[in-house]
Coordinates of C-alpha atoms in Angstrom, one line a residue:
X419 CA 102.8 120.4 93.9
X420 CA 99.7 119.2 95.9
X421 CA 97.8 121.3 97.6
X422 CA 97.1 119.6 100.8
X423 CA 100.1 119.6 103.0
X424 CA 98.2 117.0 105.3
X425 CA 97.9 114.0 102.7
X426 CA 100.3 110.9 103.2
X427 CA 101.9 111.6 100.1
X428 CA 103.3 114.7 98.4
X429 CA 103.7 114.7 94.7
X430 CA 105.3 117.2 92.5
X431 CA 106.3 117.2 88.6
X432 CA 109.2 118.9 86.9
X433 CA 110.9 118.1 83.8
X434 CA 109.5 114.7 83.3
X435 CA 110.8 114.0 87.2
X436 CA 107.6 113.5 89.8
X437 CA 108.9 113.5 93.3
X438 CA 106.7 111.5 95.8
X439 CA 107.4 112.7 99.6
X440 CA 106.0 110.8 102.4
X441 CA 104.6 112.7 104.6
X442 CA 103.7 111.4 107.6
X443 CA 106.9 112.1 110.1
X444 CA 105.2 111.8 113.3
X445 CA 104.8 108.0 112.1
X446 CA 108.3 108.2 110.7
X447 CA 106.4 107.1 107.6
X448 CA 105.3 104.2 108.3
X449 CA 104.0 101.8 105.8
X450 CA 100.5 101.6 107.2
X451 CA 97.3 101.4 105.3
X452 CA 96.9 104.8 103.9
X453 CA 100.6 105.3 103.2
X454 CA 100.5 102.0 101.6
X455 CA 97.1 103.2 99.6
X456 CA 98.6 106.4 98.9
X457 CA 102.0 104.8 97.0
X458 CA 100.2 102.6 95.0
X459 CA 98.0 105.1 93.4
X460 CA 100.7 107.1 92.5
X461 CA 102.9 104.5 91.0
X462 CA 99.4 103.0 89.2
X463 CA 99.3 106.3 87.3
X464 CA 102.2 107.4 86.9
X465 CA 102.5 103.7 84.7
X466 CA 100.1 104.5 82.1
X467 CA 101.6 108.5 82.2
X468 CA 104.0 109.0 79.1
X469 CA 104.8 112.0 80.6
X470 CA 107.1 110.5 83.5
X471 CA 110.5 110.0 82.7
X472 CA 111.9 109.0 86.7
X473 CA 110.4 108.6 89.5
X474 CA 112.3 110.3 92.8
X475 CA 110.9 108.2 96.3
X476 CA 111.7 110.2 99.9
X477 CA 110.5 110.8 103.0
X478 CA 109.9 113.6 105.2
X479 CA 110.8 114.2 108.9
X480 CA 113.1 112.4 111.0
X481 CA 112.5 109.1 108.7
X482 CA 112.8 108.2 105.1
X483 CA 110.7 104.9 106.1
X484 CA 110.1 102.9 109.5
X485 CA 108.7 100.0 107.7
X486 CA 105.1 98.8 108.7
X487 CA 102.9 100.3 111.1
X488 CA 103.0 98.0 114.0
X489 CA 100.5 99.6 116.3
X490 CA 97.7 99.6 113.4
X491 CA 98.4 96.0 113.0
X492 CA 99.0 95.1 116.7
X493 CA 94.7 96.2 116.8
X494 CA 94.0 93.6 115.2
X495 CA 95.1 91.1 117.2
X496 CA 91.4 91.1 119.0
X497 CA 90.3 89.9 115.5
X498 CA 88.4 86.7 115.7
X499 CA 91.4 85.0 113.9
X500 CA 94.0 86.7 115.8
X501 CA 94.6 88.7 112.7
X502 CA 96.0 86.8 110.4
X503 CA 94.0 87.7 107.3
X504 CA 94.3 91.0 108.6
X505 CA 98.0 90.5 108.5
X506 CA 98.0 88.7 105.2
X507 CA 96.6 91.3 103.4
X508 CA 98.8 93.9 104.8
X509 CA 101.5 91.5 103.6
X510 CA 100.4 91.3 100.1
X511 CA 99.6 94.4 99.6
X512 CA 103.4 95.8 100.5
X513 CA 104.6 93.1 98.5
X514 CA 101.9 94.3 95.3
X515 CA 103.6 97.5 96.1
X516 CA 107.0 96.8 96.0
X517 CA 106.6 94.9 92.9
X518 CA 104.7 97.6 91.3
X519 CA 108.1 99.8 91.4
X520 CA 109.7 96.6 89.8
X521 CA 107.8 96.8 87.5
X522 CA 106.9 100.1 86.4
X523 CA 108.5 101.3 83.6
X524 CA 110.2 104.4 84.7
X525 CA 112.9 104.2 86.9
X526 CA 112.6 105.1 90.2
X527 CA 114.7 106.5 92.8
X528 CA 115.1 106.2 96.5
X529 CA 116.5 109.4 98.1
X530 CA 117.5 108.6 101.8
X531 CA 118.3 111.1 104.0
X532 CA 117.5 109.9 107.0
X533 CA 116.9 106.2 108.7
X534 CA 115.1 103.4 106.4
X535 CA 114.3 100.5 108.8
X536 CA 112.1 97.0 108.1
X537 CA 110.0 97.5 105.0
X538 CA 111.9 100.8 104.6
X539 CA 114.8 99.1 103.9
X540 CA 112.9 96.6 101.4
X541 CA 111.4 100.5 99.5
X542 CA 115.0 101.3 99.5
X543 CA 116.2 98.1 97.7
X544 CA 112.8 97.7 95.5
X545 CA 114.2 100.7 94.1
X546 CA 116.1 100.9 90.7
X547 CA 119.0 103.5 92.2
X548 CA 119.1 104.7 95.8
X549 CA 121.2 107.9 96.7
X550 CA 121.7 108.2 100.6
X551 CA 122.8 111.5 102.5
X552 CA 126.1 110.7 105.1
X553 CA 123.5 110.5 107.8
X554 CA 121.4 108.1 106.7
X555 CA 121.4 104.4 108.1
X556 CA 119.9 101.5 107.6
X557 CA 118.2 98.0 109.3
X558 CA 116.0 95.1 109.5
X559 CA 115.6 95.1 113.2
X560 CA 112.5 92.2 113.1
X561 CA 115.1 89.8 114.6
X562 CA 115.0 91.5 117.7
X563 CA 111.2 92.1 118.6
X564 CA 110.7 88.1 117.2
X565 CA 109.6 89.3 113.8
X566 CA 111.9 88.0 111.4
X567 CA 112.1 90.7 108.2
X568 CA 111.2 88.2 106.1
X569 CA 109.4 90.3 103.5
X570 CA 112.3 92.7 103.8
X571 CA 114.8 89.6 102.4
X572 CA 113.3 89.0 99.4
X573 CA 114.6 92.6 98.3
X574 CA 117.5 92.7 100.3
X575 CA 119.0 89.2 99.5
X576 CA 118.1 90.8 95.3
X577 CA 121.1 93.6 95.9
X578 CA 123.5 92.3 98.7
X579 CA 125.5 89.2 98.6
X580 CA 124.2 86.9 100.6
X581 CA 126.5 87.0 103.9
X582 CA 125.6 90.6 103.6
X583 CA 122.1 90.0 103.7
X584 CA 121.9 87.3 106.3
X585 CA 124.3 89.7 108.5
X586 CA 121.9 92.6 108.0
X587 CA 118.3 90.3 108.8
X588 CA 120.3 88.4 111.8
X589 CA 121.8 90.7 113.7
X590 CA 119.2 94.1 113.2
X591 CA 122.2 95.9 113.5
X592 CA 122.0 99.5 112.2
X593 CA 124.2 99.8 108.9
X594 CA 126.0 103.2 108.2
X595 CA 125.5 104.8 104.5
X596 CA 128.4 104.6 103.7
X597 CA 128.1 100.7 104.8
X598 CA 125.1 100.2 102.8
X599 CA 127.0 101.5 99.0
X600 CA 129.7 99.2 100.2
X601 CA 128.1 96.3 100.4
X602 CA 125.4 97.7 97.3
X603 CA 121.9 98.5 99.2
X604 CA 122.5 102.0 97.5
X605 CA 124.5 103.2 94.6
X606 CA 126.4 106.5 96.4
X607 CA 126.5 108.9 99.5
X608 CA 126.5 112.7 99.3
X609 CA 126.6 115.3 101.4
X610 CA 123.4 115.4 103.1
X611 CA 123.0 119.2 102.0
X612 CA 123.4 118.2 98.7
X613 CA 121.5 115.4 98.5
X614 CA 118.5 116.2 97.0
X615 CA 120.7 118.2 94.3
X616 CA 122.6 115.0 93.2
X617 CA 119.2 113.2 93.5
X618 CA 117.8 115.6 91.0
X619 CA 120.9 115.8 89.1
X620 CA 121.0 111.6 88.6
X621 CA 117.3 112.2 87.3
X622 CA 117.2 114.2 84.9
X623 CA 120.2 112.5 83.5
X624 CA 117.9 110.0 82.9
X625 CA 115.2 111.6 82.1
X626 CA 116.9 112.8 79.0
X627 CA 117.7 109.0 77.4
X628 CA 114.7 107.9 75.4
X629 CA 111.7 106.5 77.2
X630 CA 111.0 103.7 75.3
X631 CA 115.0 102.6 75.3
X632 CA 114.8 102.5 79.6
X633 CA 111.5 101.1 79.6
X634 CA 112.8 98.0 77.5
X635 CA 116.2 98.3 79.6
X636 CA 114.3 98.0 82.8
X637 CA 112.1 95.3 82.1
X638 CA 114.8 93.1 80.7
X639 CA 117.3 93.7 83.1
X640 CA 114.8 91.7 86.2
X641 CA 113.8 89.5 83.9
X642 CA 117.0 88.8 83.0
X643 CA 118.5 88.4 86.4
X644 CA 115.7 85.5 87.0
X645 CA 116.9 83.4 84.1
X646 CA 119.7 81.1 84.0
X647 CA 123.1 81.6 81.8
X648 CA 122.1 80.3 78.4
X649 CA 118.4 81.5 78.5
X650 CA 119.4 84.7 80.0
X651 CA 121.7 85.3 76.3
X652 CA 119.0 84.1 74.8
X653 CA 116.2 86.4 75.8
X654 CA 118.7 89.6 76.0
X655 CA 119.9 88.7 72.5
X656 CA 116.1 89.1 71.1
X657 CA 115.4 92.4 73.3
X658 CA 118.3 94.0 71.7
X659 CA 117.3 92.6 67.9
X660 CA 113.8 93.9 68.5
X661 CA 115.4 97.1 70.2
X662 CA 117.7 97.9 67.2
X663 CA 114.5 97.8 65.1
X664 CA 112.7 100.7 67.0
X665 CA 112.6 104.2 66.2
X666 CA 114.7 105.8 69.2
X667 CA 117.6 103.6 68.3
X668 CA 117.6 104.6 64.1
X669 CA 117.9 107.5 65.5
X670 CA 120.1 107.3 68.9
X671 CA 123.0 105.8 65.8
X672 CA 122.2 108.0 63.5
X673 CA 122.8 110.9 65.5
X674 CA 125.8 109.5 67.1
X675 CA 127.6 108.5 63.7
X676 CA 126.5 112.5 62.7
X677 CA 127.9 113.9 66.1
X678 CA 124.9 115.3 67.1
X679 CA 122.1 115.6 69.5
X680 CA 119.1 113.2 69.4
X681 CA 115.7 113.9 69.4
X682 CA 113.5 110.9 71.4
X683 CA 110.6 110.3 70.1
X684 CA 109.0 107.2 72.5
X685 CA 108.8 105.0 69.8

């Protein structure tokens, strides 16, 4: 666990699972500079840690995630541009971020037990699974301070139908839990007392599948999804042939034709 209570981010390891807390409630965890710092770090090292299985994301206090920090970019309207390189690196570097969880290896989970709103809502769909308590809820609300959640749609219109999207980015209307699983922004609600319990519980699930078998699941599965019909088959068909010739898989079969339990080795 880390020591210092007062950093933006809280990480702790258990069983292959690293939980990373925001924690900065009184900001309702917003996405502003240090937060934004803070994430990436993690994520950077947890990549290149062969330790990490899943990846759990929350957030502490009376917010999972209130999207960017609007007063810490509002300051910088008295920049000589007005702030727009300001702005456009703030941009870029949620969107580095975001892609980052795309494309790290291990999965990663969005626990939401509270309100996700803006860019909140893009951490929420940037994630591989989200699990939401009965009290969460969920918005783009840009529409209505003239701040279209642009950013927002390119996750959101990745996991909703389109309608859904567009209904969601329009209107800024505030979307129930049990709204969101319904129209697929996250995969199930839970009691909110037992929500970090099923979180948990979906992780190490995971976490016990062979590393190197999710790792060439995840990547293929968004690249995949980018590809038309035919090239789609085409680039699956060759993860699978070069899948079936790694290690975890001789012995994933093998132990399932023996009826027993396998033993991962990465590789």
């Amino acid at each position: 666990m880390d020591d210092d209570r007062s950093a933006p981010l809280l990480r702790s390891d258990h069983g292959g699972i690293v939980r990373l807390t925001m924690n900065n409630p009184a900001q309702r965890n917003a996405l502003s500079e240090a937060m934004l710092a803070a994430l990436q770090a993690a994520l950077d090292a947890i990549a290149h840690d062969p330790t990490v299985r899943v990846v759990i994301v929350a957030g502490e206090g009376p917010a999972f995630c209130a999207g960017h920090d609007l007063k810490e970019m509002t300051a910088h309207r008295g920049d000589a541009d007005r702030g727009r390189a300001y702005f456009a690196e703030m941009m870029q570097r949620c969107a580095t971020l975001m892609m980052s969880i795309v494309k790290l290896p291990q999965p990663v989970i969005a626990e939401v037990a509270t309100m996700a709103t803006a860019a909140g809502c893009q951490l929420v769909a940037s994630c591989d699974l989200a699990i939401a308590g009965e009290g969460a809820r969920f918005c783009t609300p840009g529409i209505s301070i003239g701040l279209f959640c642009s950013t927002p749609m390119v996750a959101l219109s990745r996991n909703l139908g389109r309608k859904q999207a567009m209904d969601m980015l329009l209107t800024g209307d505030v979307v129930s839990a049990e709204e969101a699983c319904r129209i697929g922004l996250v995969n199930r609600v839970v009691a909110a007392t037992l929500l970090r319990a099923e979180t948990t519980k979906l992780a190490a699930s995971i976490a016990a599948r062979s590393p190197l078998t999710i790792k060439i699941g995840k990547e293929a599965f968004y690249r995949q999804a980018e590809m038309g019909l035919e090239e789609a088959y085409a680039y699956a068909s060759q993860v699978m042939t070069d899948n079936m010739l790694a290690r975890d898989a001789e012995e994933g079969i093998g132990a399932f034709l023996a009826k027993r339990a396998p033993e991962w080795s990465g590789n």
